[in-house]
mmCIF file of C-alpha atoms in Angstrom:
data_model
loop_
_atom_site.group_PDB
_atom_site.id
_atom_site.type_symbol
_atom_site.label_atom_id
_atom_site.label_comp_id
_atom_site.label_asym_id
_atom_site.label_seq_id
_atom_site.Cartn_x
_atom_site.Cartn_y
_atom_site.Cartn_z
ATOM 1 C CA UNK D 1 172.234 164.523 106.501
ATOM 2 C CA UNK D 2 173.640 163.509 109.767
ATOM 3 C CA UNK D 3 173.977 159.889 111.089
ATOM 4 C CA UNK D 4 170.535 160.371 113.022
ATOM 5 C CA UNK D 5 168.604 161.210 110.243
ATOM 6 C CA UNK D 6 169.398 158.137 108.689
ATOM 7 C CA UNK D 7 166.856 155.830 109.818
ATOM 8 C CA UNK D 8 167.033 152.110 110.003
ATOM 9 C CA UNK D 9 166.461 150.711 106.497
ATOM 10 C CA UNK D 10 169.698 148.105 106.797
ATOM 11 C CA UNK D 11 167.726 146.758 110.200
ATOM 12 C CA UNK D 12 164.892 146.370 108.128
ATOM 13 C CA UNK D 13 167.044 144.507 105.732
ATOM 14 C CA UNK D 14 168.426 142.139 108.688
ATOM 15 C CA UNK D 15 164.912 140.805 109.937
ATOM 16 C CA UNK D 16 164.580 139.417 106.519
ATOM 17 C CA UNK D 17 167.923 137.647 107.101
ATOM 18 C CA UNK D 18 168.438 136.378 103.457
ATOM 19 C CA UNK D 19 170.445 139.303 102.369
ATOM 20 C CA UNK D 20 173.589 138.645 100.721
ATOM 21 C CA UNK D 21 176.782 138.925 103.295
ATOM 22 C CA UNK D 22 178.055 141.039 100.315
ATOM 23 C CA UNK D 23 175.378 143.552 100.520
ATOM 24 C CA UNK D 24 177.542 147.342 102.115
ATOM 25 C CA UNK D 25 176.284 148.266 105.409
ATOM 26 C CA UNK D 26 178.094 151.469 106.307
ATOM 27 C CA UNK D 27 177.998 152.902 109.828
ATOM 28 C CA UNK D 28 176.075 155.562 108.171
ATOM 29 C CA UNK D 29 173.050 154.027 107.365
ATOM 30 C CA UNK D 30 173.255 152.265 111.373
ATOM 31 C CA UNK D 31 171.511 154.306 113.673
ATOM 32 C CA UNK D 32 167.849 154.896 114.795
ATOM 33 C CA UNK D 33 166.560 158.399 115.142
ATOM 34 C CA UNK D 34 163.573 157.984 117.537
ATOM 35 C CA UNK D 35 162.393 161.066 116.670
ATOM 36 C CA UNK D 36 161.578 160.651 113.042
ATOM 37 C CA UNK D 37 157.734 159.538 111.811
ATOM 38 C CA UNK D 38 159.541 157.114 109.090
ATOM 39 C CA UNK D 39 161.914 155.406 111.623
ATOM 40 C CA UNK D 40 159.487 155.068 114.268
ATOM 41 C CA UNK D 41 157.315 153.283 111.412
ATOM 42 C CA UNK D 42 160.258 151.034 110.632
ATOM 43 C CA UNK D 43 160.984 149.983 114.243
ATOM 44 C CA UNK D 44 157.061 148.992 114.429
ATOM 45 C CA UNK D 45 157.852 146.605 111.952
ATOM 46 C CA UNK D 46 160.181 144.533 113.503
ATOM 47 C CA UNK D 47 159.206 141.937 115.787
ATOM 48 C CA UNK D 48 160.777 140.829 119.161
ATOM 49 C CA UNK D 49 160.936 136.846 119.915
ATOM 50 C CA UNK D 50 158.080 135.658 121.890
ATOM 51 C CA UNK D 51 160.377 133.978 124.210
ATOM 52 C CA UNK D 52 160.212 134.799 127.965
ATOM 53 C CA UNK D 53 163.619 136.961 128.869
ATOM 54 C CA UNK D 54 163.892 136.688 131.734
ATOM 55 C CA UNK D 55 164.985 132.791 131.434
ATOM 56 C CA UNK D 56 167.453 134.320 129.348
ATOM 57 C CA UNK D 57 169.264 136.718 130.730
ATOM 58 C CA UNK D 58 170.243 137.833 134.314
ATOM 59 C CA UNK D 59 171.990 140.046 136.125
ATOM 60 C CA UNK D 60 173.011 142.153 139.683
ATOM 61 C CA UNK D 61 174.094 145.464 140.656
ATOM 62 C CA UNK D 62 177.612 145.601 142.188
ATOM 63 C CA UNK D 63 178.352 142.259 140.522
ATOM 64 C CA UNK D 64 176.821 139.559 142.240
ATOM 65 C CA UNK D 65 175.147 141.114 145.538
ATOM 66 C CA UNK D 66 173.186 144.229 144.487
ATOM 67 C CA UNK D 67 170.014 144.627 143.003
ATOM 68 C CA UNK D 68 168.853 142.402 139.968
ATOM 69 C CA UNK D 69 168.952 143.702 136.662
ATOM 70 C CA UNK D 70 165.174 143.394 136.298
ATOM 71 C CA UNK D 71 164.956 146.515 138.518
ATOM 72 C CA UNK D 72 167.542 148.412 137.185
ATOM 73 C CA UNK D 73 165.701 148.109 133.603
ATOM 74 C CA UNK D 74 162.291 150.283 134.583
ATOM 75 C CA UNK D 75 164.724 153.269 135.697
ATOM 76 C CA UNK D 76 165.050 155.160 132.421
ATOM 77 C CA UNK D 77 163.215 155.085 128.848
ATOM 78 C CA UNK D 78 166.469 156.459 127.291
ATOM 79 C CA UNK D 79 168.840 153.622 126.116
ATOM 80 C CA UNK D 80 171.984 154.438 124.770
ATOM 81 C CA UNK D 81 174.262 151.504 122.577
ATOM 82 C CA UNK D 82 177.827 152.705 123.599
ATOM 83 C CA UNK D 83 179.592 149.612 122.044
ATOM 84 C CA UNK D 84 178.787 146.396 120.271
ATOM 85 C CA UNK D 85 181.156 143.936 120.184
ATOM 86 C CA UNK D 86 180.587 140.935 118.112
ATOM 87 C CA UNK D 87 182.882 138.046 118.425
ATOM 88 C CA UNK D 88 183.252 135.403 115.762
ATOM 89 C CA UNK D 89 184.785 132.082 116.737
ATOM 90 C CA UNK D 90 186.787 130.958 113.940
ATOM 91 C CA UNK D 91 188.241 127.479 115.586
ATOM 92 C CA UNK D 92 187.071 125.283 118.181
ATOM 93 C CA UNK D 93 188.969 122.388 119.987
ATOM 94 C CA UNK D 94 187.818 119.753 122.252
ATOM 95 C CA UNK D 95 190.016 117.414 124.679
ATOM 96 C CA UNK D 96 189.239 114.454 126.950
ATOM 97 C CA UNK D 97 191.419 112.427 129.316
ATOM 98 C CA UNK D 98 190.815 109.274 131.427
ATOM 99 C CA UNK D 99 193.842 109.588 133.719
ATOM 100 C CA UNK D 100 195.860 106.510 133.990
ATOM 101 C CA UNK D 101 195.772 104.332 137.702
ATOM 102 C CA UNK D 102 197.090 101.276 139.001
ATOM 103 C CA UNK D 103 195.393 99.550 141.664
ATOM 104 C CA UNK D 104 195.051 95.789 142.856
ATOM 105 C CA UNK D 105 197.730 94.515 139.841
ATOM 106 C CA UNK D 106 195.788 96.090 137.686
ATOM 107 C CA UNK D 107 196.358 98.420 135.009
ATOM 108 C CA UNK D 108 194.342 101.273 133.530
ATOM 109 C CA UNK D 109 197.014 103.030 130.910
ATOM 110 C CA UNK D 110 194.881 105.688 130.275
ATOM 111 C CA UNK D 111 193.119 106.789 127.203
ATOM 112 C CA UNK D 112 192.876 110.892 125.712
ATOM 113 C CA UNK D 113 191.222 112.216 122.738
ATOM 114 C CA UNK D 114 190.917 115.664 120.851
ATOM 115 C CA UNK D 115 189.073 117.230 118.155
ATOM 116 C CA UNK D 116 189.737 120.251 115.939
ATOM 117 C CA UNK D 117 187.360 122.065 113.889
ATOM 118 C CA UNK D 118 187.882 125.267 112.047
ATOM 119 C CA UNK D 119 186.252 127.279 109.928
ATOM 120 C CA UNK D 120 186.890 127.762 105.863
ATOM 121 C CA UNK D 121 185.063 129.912 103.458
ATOM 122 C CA UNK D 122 183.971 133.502 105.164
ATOM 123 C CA UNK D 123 186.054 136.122 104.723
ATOM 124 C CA UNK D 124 186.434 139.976 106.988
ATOM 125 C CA UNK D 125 184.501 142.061 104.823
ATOM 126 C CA UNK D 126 181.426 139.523 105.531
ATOM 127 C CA UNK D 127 182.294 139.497 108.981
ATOM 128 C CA UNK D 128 182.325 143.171 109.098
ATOM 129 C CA UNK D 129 178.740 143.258 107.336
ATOM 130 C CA UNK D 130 176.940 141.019 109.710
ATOM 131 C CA UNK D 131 178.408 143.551 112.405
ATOM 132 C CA UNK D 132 176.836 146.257 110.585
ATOM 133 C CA UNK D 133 173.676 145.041 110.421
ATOM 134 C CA UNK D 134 173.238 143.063 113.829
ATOM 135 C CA UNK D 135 174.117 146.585 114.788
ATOM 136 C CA UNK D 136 171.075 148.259 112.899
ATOM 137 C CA UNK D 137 168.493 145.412 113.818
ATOM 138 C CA UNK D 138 169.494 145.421 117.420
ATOM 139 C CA UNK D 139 168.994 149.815 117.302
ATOM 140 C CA UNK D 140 165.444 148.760 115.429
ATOM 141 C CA UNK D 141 164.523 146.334 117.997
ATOM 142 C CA UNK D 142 165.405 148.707 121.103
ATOM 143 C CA UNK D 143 162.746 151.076 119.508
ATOM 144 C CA UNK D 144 160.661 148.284 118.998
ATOM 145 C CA UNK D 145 160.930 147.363 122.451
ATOM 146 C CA UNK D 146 159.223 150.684 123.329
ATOM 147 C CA UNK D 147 162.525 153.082 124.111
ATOM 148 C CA UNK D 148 164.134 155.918 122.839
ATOM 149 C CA UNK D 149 167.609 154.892 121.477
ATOM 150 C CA UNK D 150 170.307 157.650 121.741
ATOM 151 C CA UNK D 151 172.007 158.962 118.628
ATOM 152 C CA UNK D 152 175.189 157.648 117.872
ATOM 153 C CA UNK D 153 176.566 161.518 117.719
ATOM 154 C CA UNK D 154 176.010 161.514 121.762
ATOM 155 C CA UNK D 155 178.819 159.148 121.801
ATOM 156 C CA UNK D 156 181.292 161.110 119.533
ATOM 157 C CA UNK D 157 183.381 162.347 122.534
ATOM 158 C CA UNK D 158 183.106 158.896 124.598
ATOM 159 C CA UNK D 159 184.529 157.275 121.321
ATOM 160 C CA UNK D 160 187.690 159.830 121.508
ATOM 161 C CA UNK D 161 188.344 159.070 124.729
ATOM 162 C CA UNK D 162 188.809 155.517 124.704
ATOM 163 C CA UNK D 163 191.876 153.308 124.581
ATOM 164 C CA UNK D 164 190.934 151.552 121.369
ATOM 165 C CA UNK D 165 191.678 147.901 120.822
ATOM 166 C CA UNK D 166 194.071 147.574 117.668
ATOM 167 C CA UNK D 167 192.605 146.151 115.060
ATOM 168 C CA UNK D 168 192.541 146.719 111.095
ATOM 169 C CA UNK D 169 190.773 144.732 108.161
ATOM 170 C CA UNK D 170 194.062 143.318 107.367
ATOM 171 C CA UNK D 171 194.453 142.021 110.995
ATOM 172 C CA UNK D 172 191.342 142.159 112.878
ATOM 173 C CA UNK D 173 191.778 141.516 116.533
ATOM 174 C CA UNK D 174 192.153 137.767 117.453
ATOM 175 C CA UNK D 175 192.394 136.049 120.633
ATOM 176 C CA UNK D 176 192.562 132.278 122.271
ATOM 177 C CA UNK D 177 190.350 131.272 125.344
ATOM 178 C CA UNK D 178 190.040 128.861 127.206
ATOM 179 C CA UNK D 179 186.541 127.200 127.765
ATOM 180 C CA UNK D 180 186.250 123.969 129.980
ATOM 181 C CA UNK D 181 187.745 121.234 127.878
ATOM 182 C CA UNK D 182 188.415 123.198 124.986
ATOM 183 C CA UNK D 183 189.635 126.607 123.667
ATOM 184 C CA UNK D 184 188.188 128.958 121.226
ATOM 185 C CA UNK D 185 189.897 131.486 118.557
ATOM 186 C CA UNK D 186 187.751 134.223 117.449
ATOM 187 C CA UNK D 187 188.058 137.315 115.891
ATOM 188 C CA UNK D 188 185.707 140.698 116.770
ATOM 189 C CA UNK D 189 184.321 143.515 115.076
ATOM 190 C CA UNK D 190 182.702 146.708 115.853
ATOM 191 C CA UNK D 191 180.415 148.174 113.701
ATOM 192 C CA UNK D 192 181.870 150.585 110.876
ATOM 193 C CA UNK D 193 182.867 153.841 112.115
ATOM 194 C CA UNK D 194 182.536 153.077 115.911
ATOM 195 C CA UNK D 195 185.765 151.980 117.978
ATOM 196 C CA UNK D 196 186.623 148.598 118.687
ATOM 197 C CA UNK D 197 186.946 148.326 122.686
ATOM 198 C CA UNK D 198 187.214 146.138 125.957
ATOM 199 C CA UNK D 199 187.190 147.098 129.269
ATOM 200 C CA UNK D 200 188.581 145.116 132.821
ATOM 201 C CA UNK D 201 184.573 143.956 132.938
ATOM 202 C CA UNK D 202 184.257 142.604 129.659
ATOM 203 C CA UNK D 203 185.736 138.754 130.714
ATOM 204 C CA UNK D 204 187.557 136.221 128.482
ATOM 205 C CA UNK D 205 187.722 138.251 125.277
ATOM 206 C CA UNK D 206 189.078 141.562 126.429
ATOM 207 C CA UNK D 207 192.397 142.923 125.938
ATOM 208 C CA UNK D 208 191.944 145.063 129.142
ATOM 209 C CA UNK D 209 192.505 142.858 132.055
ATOM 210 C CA UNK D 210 193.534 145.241 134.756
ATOM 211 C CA UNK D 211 193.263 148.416 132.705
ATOM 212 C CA UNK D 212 190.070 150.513 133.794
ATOM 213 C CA UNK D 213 190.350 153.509 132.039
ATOM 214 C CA UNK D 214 187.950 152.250 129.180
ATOM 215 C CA UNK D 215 185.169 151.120 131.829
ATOM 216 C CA UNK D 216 185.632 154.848 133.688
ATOM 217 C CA UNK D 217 185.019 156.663 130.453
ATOM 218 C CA UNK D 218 181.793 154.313 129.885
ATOM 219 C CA UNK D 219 180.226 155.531 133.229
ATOM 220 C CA UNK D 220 181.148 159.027 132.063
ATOM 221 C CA UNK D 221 179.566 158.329 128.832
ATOM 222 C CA UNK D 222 176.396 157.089 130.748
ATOM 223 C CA UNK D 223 175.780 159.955 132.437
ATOM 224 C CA UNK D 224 176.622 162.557 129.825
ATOM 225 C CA UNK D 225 173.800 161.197 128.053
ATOM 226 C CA UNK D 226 171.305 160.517 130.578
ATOM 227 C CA UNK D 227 170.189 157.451 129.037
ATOM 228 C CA UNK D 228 170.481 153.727 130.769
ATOM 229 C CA UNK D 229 173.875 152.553 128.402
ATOM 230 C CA UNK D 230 174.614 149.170 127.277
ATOM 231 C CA UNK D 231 177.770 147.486 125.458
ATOM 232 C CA UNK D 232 177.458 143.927 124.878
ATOM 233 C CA UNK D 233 180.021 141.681 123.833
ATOM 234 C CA UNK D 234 178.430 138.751 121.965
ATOM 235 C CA UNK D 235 180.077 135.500 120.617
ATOM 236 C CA UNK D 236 178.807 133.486 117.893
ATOM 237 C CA UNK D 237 179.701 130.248 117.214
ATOM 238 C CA UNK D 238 179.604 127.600 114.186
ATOM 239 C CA UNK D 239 180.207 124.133 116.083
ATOM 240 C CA UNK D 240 178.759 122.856 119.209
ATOM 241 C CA UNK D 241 181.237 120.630 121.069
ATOM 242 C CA UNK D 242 181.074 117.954 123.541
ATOM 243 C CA UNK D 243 183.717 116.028 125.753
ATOM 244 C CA UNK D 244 183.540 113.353 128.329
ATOM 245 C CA UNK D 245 185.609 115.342 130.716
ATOM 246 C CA UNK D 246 188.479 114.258 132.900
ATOM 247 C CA UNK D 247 187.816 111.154 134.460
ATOM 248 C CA UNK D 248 189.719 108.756 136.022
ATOM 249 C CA UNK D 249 190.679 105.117 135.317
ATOM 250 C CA UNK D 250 188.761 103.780 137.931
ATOM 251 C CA UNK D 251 186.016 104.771 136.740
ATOM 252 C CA UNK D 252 185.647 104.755 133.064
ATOM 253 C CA UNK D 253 188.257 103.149 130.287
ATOM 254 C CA UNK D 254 187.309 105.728 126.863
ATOM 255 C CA UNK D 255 187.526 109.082 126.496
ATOM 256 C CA UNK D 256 184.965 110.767 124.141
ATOM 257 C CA UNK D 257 184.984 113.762 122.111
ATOM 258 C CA UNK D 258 182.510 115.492 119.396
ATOM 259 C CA UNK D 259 181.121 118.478 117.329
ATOM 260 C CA UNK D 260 177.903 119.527 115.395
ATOM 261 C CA UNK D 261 178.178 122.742 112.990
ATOM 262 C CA UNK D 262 175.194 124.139 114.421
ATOM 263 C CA UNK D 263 174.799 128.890 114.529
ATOM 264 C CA UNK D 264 174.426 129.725 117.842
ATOM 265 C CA UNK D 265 174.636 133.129 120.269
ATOM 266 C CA UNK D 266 177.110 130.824 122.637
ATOM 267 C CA UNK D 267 178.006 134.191 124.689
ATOM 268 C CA UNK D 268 176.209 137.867 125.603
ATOM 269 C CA UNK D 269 177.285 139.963 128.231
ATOM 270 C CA UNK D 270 176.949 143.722 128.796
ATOM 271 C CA UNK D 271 176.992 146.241 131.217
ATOM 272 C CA UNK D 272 174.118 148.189 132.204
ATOM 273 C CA UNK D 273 174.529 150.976 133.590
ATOM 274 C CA UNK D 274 172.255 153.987 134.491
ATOM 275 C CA UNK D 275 174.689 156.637 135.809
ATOM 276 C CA UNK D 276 173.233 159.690 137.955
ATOM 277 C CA UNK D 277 176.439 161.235 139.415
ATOM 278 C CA UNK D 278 179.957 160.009 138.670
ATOM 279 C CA UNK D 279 182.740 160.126 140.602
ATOM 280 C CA UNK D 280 186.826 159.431 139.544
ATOM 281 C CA UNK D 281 184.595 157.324 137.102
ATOM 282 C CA UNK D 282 182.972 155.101 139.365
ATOM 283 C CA UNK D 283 179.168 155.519 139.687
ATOM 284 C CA UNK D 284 178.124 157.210 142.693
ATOM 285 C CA UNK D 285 174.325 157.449 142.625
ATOM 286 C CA UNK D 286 172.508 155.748 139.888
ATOM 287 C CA UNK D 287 173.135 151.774 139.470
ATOM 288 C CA UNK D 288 175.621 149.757 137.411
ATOM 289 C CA UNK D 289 174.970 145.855 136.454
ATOM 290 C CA UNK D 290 176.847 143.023 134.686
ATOM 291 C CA UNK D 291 174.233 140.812 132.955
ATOM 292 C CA UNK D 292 175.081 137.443 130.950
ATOM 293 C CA UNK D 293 173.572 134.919 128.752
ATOM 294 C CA UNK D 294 172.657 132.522 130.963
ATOM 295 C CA UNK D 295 171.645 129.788 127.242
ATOM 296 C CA UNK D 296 172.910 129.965 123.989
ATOM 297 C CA UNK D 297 170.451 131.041 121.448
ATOM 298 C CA UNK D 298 170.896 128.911 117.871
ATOM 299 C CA UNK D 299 169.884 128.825 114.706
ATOM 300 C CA UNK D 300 168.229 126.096 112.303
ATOM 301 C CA UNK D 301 169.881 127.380 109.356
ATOM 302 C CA UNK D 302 172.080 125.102 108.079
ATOM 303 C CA UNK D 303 175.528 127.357 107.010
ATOM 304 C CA UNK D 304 178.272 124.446 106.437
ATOM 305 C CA UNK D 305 179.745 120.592 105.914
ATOM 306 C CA UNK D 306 181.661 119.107 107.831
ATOM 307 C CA UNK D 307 185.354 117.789 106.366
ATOM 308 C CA UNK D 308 188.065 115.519 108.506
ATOM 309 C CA UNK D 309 191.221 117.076 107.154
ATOM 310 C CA UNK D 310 193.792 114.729 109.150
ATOM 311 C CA UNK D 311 193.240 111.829 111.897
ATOM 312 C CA UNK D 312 195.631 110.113 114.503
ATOM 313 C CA UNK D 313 194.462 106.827 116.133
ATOM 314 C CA UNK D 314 196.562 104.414 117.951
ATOM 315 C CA UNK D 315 193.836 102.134 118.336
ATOM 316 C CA UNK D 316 195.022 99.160 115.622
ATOM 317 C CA UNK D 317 198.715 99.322 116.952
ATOM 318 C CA UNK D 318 197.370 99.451 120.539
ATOM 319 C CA UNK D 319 195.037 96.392 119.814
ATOM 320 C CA UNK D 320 197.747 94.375 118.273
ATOM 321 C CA UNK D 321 200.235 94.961 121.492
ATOM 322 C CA UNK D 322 197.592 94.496 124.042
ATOM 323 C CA UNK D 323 196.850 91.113 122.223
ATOM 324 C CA UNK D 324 200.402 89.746 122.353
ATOM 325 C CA UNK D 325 200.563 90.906 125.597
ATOM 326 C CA UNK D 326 197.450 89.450 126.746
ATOM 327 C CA UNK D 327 199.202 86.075 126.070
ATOM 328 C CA UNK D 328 201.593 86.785 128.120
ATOM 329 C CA UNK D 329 199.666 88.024 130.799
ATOM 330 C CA UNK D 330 200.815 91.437 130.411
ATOM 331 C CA UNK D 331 197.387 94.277 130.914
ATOM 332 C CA UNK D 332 197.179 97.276 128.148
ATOM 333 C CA UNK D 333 200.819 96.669 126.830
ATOM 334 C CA UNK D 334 199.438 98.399 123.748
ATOM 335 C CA UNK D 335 199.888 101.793 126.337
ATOM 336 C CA UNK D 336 197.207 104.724 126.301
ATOM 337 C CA UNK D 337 194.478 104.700 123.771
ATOM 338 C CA UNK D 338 195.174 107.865 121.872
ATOM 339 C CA UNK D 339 193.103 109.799 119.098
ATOM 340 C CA UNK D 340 193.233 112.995 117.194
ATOM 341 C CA UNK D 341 191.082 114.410 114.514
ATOM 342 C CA UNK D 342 191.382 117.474 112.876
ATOM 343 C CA UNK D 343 188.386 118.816 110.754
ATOM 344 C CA UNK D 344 187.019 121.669 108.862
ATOM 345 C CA UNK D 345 183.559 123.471 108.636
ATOM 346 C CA UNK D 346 183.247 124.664 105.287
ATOM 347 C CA UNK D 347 180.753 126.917 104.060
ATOM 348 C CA UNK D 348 180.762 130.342 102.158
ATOM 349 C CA UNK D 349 180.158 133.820 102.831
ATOM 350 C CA UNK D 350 176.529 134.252 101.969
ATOM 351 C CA UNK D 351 175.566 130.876 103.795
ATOM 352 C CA UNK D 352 177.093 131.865 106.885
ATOM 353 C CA UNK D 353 176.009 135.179 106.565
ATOM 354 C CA UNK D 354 172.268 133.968 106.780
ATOM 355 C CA UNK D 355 173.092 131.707 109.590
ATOM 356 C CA UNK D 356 174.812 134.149 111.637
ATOM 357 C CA UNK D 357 172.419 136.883 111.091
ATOM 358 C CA UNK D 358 169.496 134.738 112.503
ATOM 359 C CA UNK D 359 171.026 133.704 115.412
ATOM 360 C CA UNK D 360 171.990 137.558 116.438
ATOM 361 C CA UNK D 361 168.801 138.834 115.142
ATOM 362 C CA UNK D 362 167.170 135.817 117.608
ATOM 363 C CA UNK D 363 169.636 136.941 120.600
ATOM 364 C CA UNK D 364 169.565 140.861 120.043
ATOM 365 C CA UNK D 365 165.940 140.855 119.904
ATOM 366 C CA UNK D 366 165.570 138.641 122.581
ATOM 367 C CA UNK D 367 167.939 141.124 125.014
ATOM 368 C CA UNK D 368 165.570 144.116 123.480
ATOM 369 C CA UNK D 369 162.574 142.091 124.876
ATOM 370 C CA UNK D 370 164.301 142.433 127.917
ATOM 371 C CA UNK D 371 163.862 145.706 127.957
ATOM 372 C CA UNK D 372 160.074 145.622 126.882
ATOM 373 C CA UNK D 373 158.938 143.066 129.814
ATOM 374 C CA UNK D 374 160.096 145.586 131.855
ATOM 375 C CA UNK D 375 159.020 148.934 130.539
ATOM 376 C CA UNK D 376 160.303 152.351 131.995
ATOM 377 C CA UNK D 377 158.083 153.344 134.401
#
């Protein structure tokens, strides 16, 4: 039977999004064929979110001047999934700063703050599941979404081509970003049997800065298949954090930091790219957009407890020294307030699994829905 004829059974599976993170979802049982009675049955089945796209995602041609996205979308009934890169952050960490000042004989010492959080209790081969079947659900929901998905087998000589990113399940790839006040560590997967890979366009998480050999065979790819092509990178995170920023002394005294476990789709970008003629791998005729996330899209299902593992706080030494100096007329001679705490979010495979699987479900389908607002003409 070849990986066409497969039909979508494990997407099926992921709308319920109870299934066990244990449950196998092999690359083989991942892709729509569009032209079978039984799958187009199955894709009928799923249901898109009745949320309004359009306030979720945007986009432009040529980056940032061309045309939107929305009018790119109507130009072909054909979409093809060339990648599907799912990021999972796996530690989070917050900062905040009041910078110190001295001004009119008086003294503002400063104060900073950080929080850790990481997260205990899911291992790869879960991680590697939930690819496999945000994968299949998102393939459903494309068909759902009234297109005709291209088989994964139209890919097969895009997918040799490429400058992989190394990976393995003993050491899946793993990066640190920088976000605001805080950095991330994730780790990504690509659904079983399909290459892991970045290009230059594909931001913070790539391993391909400058390298654009990846993104040239993806426009080849494109118009090989004749079919509008799509790769999204999407993070999901466990932990919404919050900081009060860098501010400075004269205007505020504490600096703040927090985190809720909460699911969420925190990240989605993807090209999309409908390729008529290609040229040294650029598009030539046809159009080519970037489009992002522009919300994150959460989940209510609660996945995992917070546990403080380790705190720092100068604040009862501080007190002491800025009391004895008070007496002696001497401002903050406790020095900067100072405060660390270092936590973890622990859950377990199959409670993640179910939280993590409803958020992508909620963001995948939402991205297909895309799609249907603005059907191929």
């Amino acid at each position: 039977m070849s990986l066409s004829r497969t039909l979508i059974a494990l997407a099926l599976l992921g709308t319920g999004l109870a299934a066990r993170a244990e449950d196998p979802a092999p690359a083989a049982a991942v892709t729509v064929d569009v032209a079978a009675p039984a799958a187009i049955q199955a894709a009928a089945a799923i249901t898109l979110p009745e949320v309004d796209p359009d306030t979720y995602f945007t986009g432009k041609a040529g980056g940032t001047f061309g045309k939107d996205a929305t009018k790119i979308l109507p130009m072909n009934k054909r979409v093809g999934v060339a990648g599907f890169r799912v990021v999972f952050v796996t530690d989070n960490s917050i900062k905040a700063q009041v910078r110190a000042s001295y001004f009119g004989g008086v003294d503002r010492s400063g104060a900073s703050a950080k929080m850790d959080v990481g997260l205990s209790g899911v291992d790869g081969k879960t991680l590697q599941a939930i690819t496999d079947q945000a994968y299949a659900t998102f393939l459903a929901q494309l068909a759902a979404a009234g297109r005709e998905v291209v088989p994964a087998e139209e890919f097969q000589k895009f997918f040799a081509e490429l400058q992989p990113t190394a990976t393995s399940p003993e050491q899946p790839y793993r990066k640190e970003v920088t976000l605001g006040y805080g950095k991330q560590t994730g780790v990504a997967y690509s659904p079983t049997g399909i290459p892991l890979w970045f290009s230059n366009w594909d931001g913070l998480w790539s391993d391909k800065t400058f390298d654009q050999h990846n993104i040239k065979r993806f426009n080849e790819a494109a118009q090989r298949s004749g079919a509008m092509v799509v790769a999204p990178v999407i993070v999901v995170d466990f932990a919404q954090m919050s900081s009060s920023g860098n501010r400075s002394g004269f205007l505020a005294r504490e600096a703040s930091v927090g985190a809720t476990l909460s699911m969420s789709v925190s990240a989605f970008s993807s090209s999309l790219t409908n390729a008529l003629e290609v040229r040294g791998g650029y598009v030539s005729k046809g159009e080519d957009a970037r489009v992002n996330l522009t919300q994150g899209i959460g989940s209510e299902i609660g996945f995992a407890t917070m546990q403080e593992v380790k705190k720092e706080d100068n604040s009862a030494t501080k007190g002491m020294f800025d009391a004895l100096g008070g007496l002696m007329g001497m401002a903050n001679a406790g020095g900067a307030a100072r405060s660390k705490s270092t936590n973890q979010a622990v859950t377990n495979n199959e409670a993640y699994a179910e939280a993590a699987r409803d958020a992508l479900s909620r963001a995948t389908g939402t991205f297909a829905a895309w799609f249907r607002k603005h059907p191929a003409s």
